[in-house]
PDB file of C-alpha atoms in Angstrom:
ATOM      1  CA  UNK A   1      42.509   6.348  10.585  1.00 81.00           C
ATOM      2  CA  UNK A   2      38.776   6.174  10.000  1.00 78.00           C
ATOM      3  CA  UNK A   3      36.563   8.944  11.378  1.00 79.00           C
ATOM      4  CA  UNK A   4      32.770   8.898  11.240  1.00 78.00           C
ATOM      5  CA  UNK A   5      30.864  12.122  11.949  1.00 81.00           C
ATOM      6  CA  UNK A   6      27.079  12.173  12.063  1.00 83.00           C
ATOM      7  CA  UNK A   7      25.268  15.470  11.636  1.00 85.00           C
ATOM      8  CA  UNK A   8      21.748  16.579  10.869  1.00 87.00           C
ATOM      9  CA  UNK A   9      20.054  19.703   9.628  1.00 85.00           C
ATOM     10  CA  UNK A  10      16.372  20.315  10.205  1.00 87.00           C
ATOM     11  CA  UNK A  11      14.303  21.234   7.147  1.00 84.00           C
ATOM     12  CA  UNK A  12      11.744  23.998   7.577  1.00 81.00           C
ATOM     13  CA  UNK A  13       8.943  22.426   5.575  1.00 88.00           C
ATOM     14  CA  UNK A  14       8.464  20.213   2.543  1.00 86.00           C
ATOM     15  CA  UNK A  15       8.869  20.541  -0.360  1.00 89.00           C
ATOM     16  CA  UNK A  16      12.339  21.975   0.159  1.00 88.00           C
ATOM     17  CA  UNK A  17      15.381  22.639  -1.978  1.00 90.00           C
ATOM     18  CA  UNK A  18      18.433  21.364  -0.122  1.00 88.00           C
ATOM     19  CA  UNK A  19      22.058  22.277  -0.756  1.00 90.00           C
ATOM     20  CA  UNK A  20      24.166  19.297   0.290  1.00 88.00           C
ATOM     21  CA  UNK A  21      27.221  20.349   2.275  1.00 87.00           C
ATOM     22  CA  UNK A  22      29.879  18.100   3.779  1.00 86.00           C
ATOM     23  CA  UNK A  23      32.614  18.805   6.339  1.00 86.00           C
ATOM     24  CA  UNK A  24      35.832  20.038   4.756  1.00 84.00           C
ATOM     25  CA  UNK A  25      39.003  18.204   5.705  1.00 84.00           C
ATOM     26  CA  UNK A  26      41.685  20.574   6.982  1.00 86.00           C
ATOM     27  CA  UNK A  27      45.492  20.398   6.741  1.00 88.00           C
ATOM     28  CA  UNK A  28      45.685  17.770   3.982  1.00 86.00           C
ATOM     29  CA  UNK A  29      47.469  17.767   0.641  1.00 86.00           C
ATOM     30  CA  UNK A  30      44.709  16.097  -1.349  1.00 85.00           C
ATOM     31  CA  UNK A  31      41.072  15.324  -0.651  1.00 84.00           C
ATOM     32  CA  UNK A  32      38.586  13.091  -2.464  1.00 85.00           C
ATOM     33  CA  UNK A  33      35.590  11.080  -1.435  1.00 86.00           C
ATOM     34  CA  UNK A  34      32.058   9.925  -1.994  1.00 87.00           C
ATOM     35  CA  UNK A  35      28.734  11.517  -1.143  1.00 88.00           C
ATOM     36  CA  UNK A  36      25.328   9.839  -1.376  1.00 87.00           C
ATOM     37  CA  UNK A  37      21.736  10.922  -0.909  1.00 87.00           C
ATOM     38  CA  UNK A  38      19.410   8.577   0.909  1.00 83.00           C
ATOM     39  CA  UNK A  39      15.667   9.048   1.293  1.00 79.00           C
ATOM     40  CA  UNK A  40      13.153   7.558   3.654  1.00 75.00           C
ATOM     41  CA  UNK A  41      10.075   5.589   2.727  1.00 73.00           C
ATOM     42  CA  UNK A  42       7.930   8.711   3.068  1.00 77.00           C
ATOM     43  CA  UNK A  43      10.357  11.090   1.333  1.00 82.00           C
ATOM     44  CA  UNK A  44      11.106  11.591  -2.340  1.00 83.00           C
ATOM     45  CA  UNK A  45      14.497  12.997  -3.356  1.00 86.00           C
ATOM     46  CA  UNK A  46      15.481  14.252  -6.788  1.00 87.00           C
ATOM     47  CA  UNK A  47      18.798  15.725  -7.906  1.00 90.00           C
ATOM     48  CA  UNK A  48      18.437  19.292  -9.175  1.00 92.00           C
ATOM     49  CA  UNK A  49      22.104  20.068  -9.791  1.00 92.00           C
ATOM     50  CA  UNK A  50      25.534  18.463  -9.462  1.00 92.00           C
ATOM     51  CA  UNK A  51      28.752  20.361 -10.275  1.00 92.00           C
ATOM     52  CA  UNK A  52      32.274  18.870 -10.050  1.00 91.00           C
ATOM     53  CA  UNK A  53      30.820  15.460  -9.183  1.00 92.00           C
ATOM     54  CA  UNK A  54      30.928  12.128 -10.988  1.00 93.00           C
ATOM     55  CA  UNK A  55      27.949   9.781 -10.563  1.00 92.00           C
ATOM     56  CA  UNK A  56      28.823   6.323  -9.216  1.00 90.00           C
ATOM     57  CA  UNK A  57      26.852   3.183  -8.484  1.00 87.00           C
ATOM     58  CA  UNK A  58      25.240   2.910  -5.033  1.00 82.00           C
ATOM     59  CA  UNK A  59      27.011  -0.443  -4.608  1.00 82.00           C
ATOM     60  CA  UNK A  60      30.396   1.262  -5.018  1.00 82.00           C
ATOM     61  CA  UNK A  61      29.410   3.716  -2.296  1.00 81.00           C
ATOM     62  CA  UNK A  62      28.473   0.818   0.014  1.00 82.00           C
ATOM     63  CA  UNK A  63      31.734  -1.048  -0.678  1.00 82.00           C
ATOM     64  CA  UNK A  64      33.776   2.009   0.265  1.00 77.00           C
ATOM     65  CA  UNK A  65      32.856   2.031   3.941  1.00 72.00           C
ATOM     66  CA  UNK A  66      30.460   1.094   6.683  1.00 60.00           C
ATOM     67  CA  UNK A  67      27.419   2.536   4.925  1.00 72.00           C
ATOM     68  CA  UNK A  68      24.714   0.401   3.364  1.00 73.00           C
ATOM     69  CA  UNK A  69      23.225   1.099  -0.058  1.00 72.00           C
ATOM     70  CA  UNK A  70      19.637   0.805   1.275  1.00 76.00           C
ATOM     71  CA  UNK A  71      17.541   3.724   0.067  1.00 74.00           C
ATOM     72  CA  UNK A  72      20.438   5.478  -1.710  1.00 82.00           C
ATOM     73  CA  UNK A  73      18.922   7.648  -4.439  1.00 82.00           C
ATOM     74  CA  UNK A  74      22.206   8.820  -5.976  1.00 88.00           C
ATOM     75  CA  UNK A  75      25.898   8.505  -5.152  1.00 89.00           C
ATOM     76  CA  UNK A  76      28.731  10.696  -6.408  1.00 91.00           C
ATOM     77  CA  UNK A  77      32.537  10.845  -6.297  1.00 91.00           C
ATOM     78  CA  UNK A  78      34.313  14.151  -5.741  1.00 90.00           C
ATOM     79  CA  UNK A  79      37.993  14.780  -6.429  1.00 89.00           C
ATOM     80  CA  UNK A  80      38.270  18.114  -4.654  1.00 84.00           C
ATOM     81  CA  UNK A  81      36.269  20.078  -2.161  1.00 80.00           C
ATOM     82  CA  UNK A  82      34.016  22.824  -3.446  1.00 84.00           C
ATOM     83  CA  UNK A  83      31.538  20.700  -5.369  1.00 90.00           C
ATOM     84  CA  UNK A  84      27.902  21.778  -5.526  1.00 92.00           C
ATOM     85  CA  UNK A  85      25.030  19.342  -5.025  1.00 92.00           C
ATOM     86  CA  UNK A  86      21.402  20.404  -4.775  1.00 92.00           C
ATOM     87  CA  UNK A  87      18.416  18.154  -4.251  1.00 91.00           C
ATOM     88  CA  UNK A  88      14.671  18.587  -3.882  1.00 90.00           C
ATOM     89  CA  UNK A  89      12.963  16.819  -0.990  1.00 88.00           C
ATOM     90  CA  UNK A  90       9.215  16.198  -1.087  1.00 88.00           C
ATOM     91  CA  UNK A  91       6.822  14.143   0.971  1.00 85.00           C
ATOM     92  CA  UNK A  92       5.563  11.119  -0.924  1.00 84.00           C
ATOM     93  CA  UNK A  93       1.826  11.300  -1.315  1.00 85.00           C
ATOM     94  CA  UNK A  94      -0.052   8.039  -0.849  1.00 88.00           C
ATOM     95  CA  UNK A  95      -1.818   6.539  -3.837  1.00 90.00           C
ATOM     96  CA  UNK A  96      -5.221   5.265  -2.798  1.00 93.00           C
ATOM     97  CA  UNK A  97      -7.509   3.220  -5.018  1.00 95.00           C
ATOM     98  CA  UNK A  98     -10.966   2.147  -3.888  1.00 96.00           C
ATOM     99  CA  UNK A  99     -13.649  -0.255  -5.064  1.00 96.00           C
ATOM    100  CA  UNK A 100     -17.021   0.463  -3.435  1.00 96.00           C
ATOM    101  CA  UNK A 101     -19.924  -1.969  -3.264  1.00 96.00           C
ATOM    102  CA  UNK A 102     -23.232  -0.503  -2.092  1.00 95.00           C
ATOM    103  CA  UNK A 103     -26.185  -2.613  -1.041  1.00 95.00           C
ATOM    104  CA  UNK A 104     -29.676  -1.179  -0.521  1.00 93.00           C
ATOM    105  CA  UNK A 105     -32.454  -2.825   1.457  1.00 93.00           C
ATOM    106  CA  UNK A 106     -35.859  -1.268   0.964  1.00 93.00           C
ATOM    107  CA  UNK A 107     -38.319  -1.875   3.820  1.00 91.00           C
ATOM    108  CA  UNK A 108     -41.744  -0.517   4.741  1.00 91.00           C
ATOM    109  CA  UNK A 109     -40.346   2.109   7.122  1.00 90.00           C
ATOM    110  CA  UNK A 110     -36.736   2.694   6.081  1.00 90.00           C
ATOM    111  CA  UNK A 111     -34.118   2.411   3.394  1.00 91.00           C
ATOM    112  CA  UNK A 112     -30.886   0.783   4.566  1.00 93.00           C
ATOM    113  CA  UNK A 113     -27.609   1.331   2.742  1.00 93.00           C
ATOM    114  CA  UNK A 114     -24.555  -0.812   3.451  1.00 95.00           C
ATOM    115  CA  UNK A 115     -21.305   0.302   1.815  1.00 95.00           C
ATOM    116  CA  UNK A 116     -18.195  -1.864   1.638  1.00 96.00           C
ATOM    117  CA  UNK A 117     -15.054  -0.179   0.360  1.00 96.00           C
ATOM    118  CA  UNK A 118     -11.983  -2.199  -0.620  1.00 97.00           C
ATOM    119  CA  UNK A 119      -8.928   0.075  -0.556  1.00 96.00           C
ATOM    120  CA  UNK A 120      -5.545  -0.486  -2.153  1.00 95.00           C
ATOM    121  CA  UNK A 121      -3.081   1.906  -0.515  1.00 94.00           C
ATOM    122  CA  UNK A 122       0.300   2.353  -2.203  1.00 90.00           C
ATOM    123  CA  UNK A 123       3.477   4.278  -1.397  1.00 83.00           C
ATOM    124  CA  UNK A 124       3.419   6.273   1.848  1.00 82.00           C
ATOM    125  CA  UNK A 125       0.393   4.753   3.588  1.00 87.00           C
ATOM    126  CA  UNK A 126      -2.445   6.544   5.369  1.00 91.00           C
ATOM    127  CA  UNK A 127      -3.647   7.134   8.941  1.00 94.00           C
ATOM    128  CA  UNK A 128      -7.121   8.406   7.952  1.00 95.00           C
ATOM    129  CA  UNK A 129      -9.722   7.291   5.432  1.00 96.00           C
ATOM    130  CA  UNK A 130     -12.380   9.795   4.391  1.00 95.00           C
ATOM    131  CA  UNK A 131     -15.774   9.184   2.761  1.00 95.00           C
ATOM    132  CA  UNK A 132     -18.424  11.623   1.550  1.00 94.00           C
ATOM    133  CA  UNK A 133     -21.819  10.687   2.997  1.00 93.00           C
ATOM    134  CA  UNK A 134     -25.179  11.064   1.265  1.00 91.00           C
ATOM    135  CA  UNK A 135     -27.711  13.413   2.847  1.00 88.00           C
ATOM    136  CA  UNK A 136     -30.551  11.973   4.880  1.00 88.00           C
ATOM    137  CA  UNK A 137     -28.747   8.848   6.117  1.00 90.00           C
ATOM    138  CA  UNK A 138     -27.610   8.172   9.686  1.00 91.00           C
ATOM    139  CA  UNK A 139     -24.354   6.272  10.213  1.00 93.00           C
ATOM    140  CA  UNK A 140     -25.139   3.270  12.423  1.00 93.00           C
ATOM    141  CA  UNK A 141     -21.705   1.655  12.447  1.00 94.00           C
ATOM    142  CA  UNK A 142     -18.266   1.488  10.910  1.00 96.00           C
ATOM    143  CA  UNK A 143     -16.091  -1.641  10.886  1.00 95.00           C
ATOM    144  CA  UNK A 144     -12.613  -2.504   9.719  1.00 95.00           C
ATOM    145  CA  UNK A 145      -9.282  -3.669  11.168  1.00 95.00           C
ATOM    146  CA  UNK A 146      -7.383  -1.269  13.411  1.00 94.00           C
ATOM    147  CA  UNK A 147      -9.946   1.532  13.650  1.00 95.00           C
ATOM    148  CA  UNK A 148      -9.054   3.936  16.466  1.00 95.00           C
ATOM    149  CA  UNK A 149     -12.171   6.104  16.051  1.00 95.00           C
ATOM    150  CA  UNK A 150     -14.539   7.492  13.465  1.00 96.00           C
ATOM    151  CA  UNK A 151     -16.168  10.929  13.308  1.00 94.00           C
ATOM    152  CA  UNK A 152     -19.003  12.269  11.232  1.00 93.00           C
ATOM    153  CA  UNK A 153     -18.625  15.883  10.093  1.00 92.00           C
ATOM    154  CA  UNK A 154     -21.481  18.143   9.002  1.00 88.00           C
ATOM    155  CA  UNK A 155     -20.359  20.522   6.246  1.00 82.00           C
ATOM    156  CA  UNK A 156     -19.565  19.004   3.850  1.00 89.00           C
ATOM    157  CA  UNK A 157     -20.984  15.763   5.209  1.00 92.00           C
ATOM    158  CA  UNK A 158     -18.047  13.362   5.576  1.00 95.00           C
ATOM    159  CA  UNK A 159     -16.957  10.382   7.623  1.00 95.00           C
ATOM    160  CA  UNK A 160     -13.349  10.411   8.885  1.00 95.00           C
ATOM    161  CA  UNK A 161     -12.032   7.006   9.947  1.00 96.00           C
ATOM    162  CA  UNK A 162      -8.821   7.276  12.004  1.00 96.00           C
ATOM    163  CA  UNK A 163      -6.657   4.157  12.039  1.00 96.00           C
ATOM    164  CA  UNK A 164      -4.428   2.999  14.913  1.00 95.00           C
ATOM    165  CA  UNK A 165      -1.345   2.862  12.681  1.00 94.00           C
ATOM    166  CA  UNK A 166      -0.176   3.817   9.225  1.00 91.00           C
ATOM    167  CA  UNK A 167      -1.880   1.449   6.799  1.00 93.00           C
ATOM    168  CA  UNK A 168      -0.406   0.241   3.520  1.00 92.00           C
ATOM    169  CA  UNK A 169      -1.688  -2.409   1.107  1.00 93.00           C
ATOM    170  CA  UNK A 170      -5.209  -3.845   1.129  1.00 96.00           C
ATOM    171  CA  UNK A 171      -7.801  -2.561   3.590  1.00 96.00           C
ATOM    172  CA  UNK A 172     -11.531  -3.241   3.831  1.00 96.00           C
ATOM    173  CA  UNK A 173     -13.999  -0.810   5.407  1.00 96.00           C
ATOM    174  CA  UNK A 174     -17.726  -1.353   5.961  1.00 96.00           C
ATOM    175  CA  UNK A 175     -20.204   1.464   6.742  1.00 95.00           C
TER     176      UNK A 175
END
């Protein structure tokens, strides 16, 4: 007989140290099984301690049942209940690289600055892009794909560009 039980436990805040606990089978002569840790695309998991567990391949875990090996960080076999497994869960921080090209136009009455920033956003993605603005300039416009809104803040002088959705990969912004 195959029984599948789905449970969840809410974490207070990240980073968090998590003690992995599984239901204990009652009224049996012998118990063994597999346990795996799976993370999301915005969550990093690392094993801090494993007692009375034997590491196995994620593919072996997937072959054992209806679970897929997608996102499995580590899989273990246990031969008796009472094992100890602790993991650390942390939010993945996005890695943002930027190449800025600034163009100045000097006229008789004003100095115009046009900035084009080419972003490369890796890992978790971002919802907001932030730029420090030079003093004395007025922002006339901001353009880029999927901009929900942009706000200029006074101290320190910054421009916050809010995007309609989480953005990952290449992104071009013009100010």
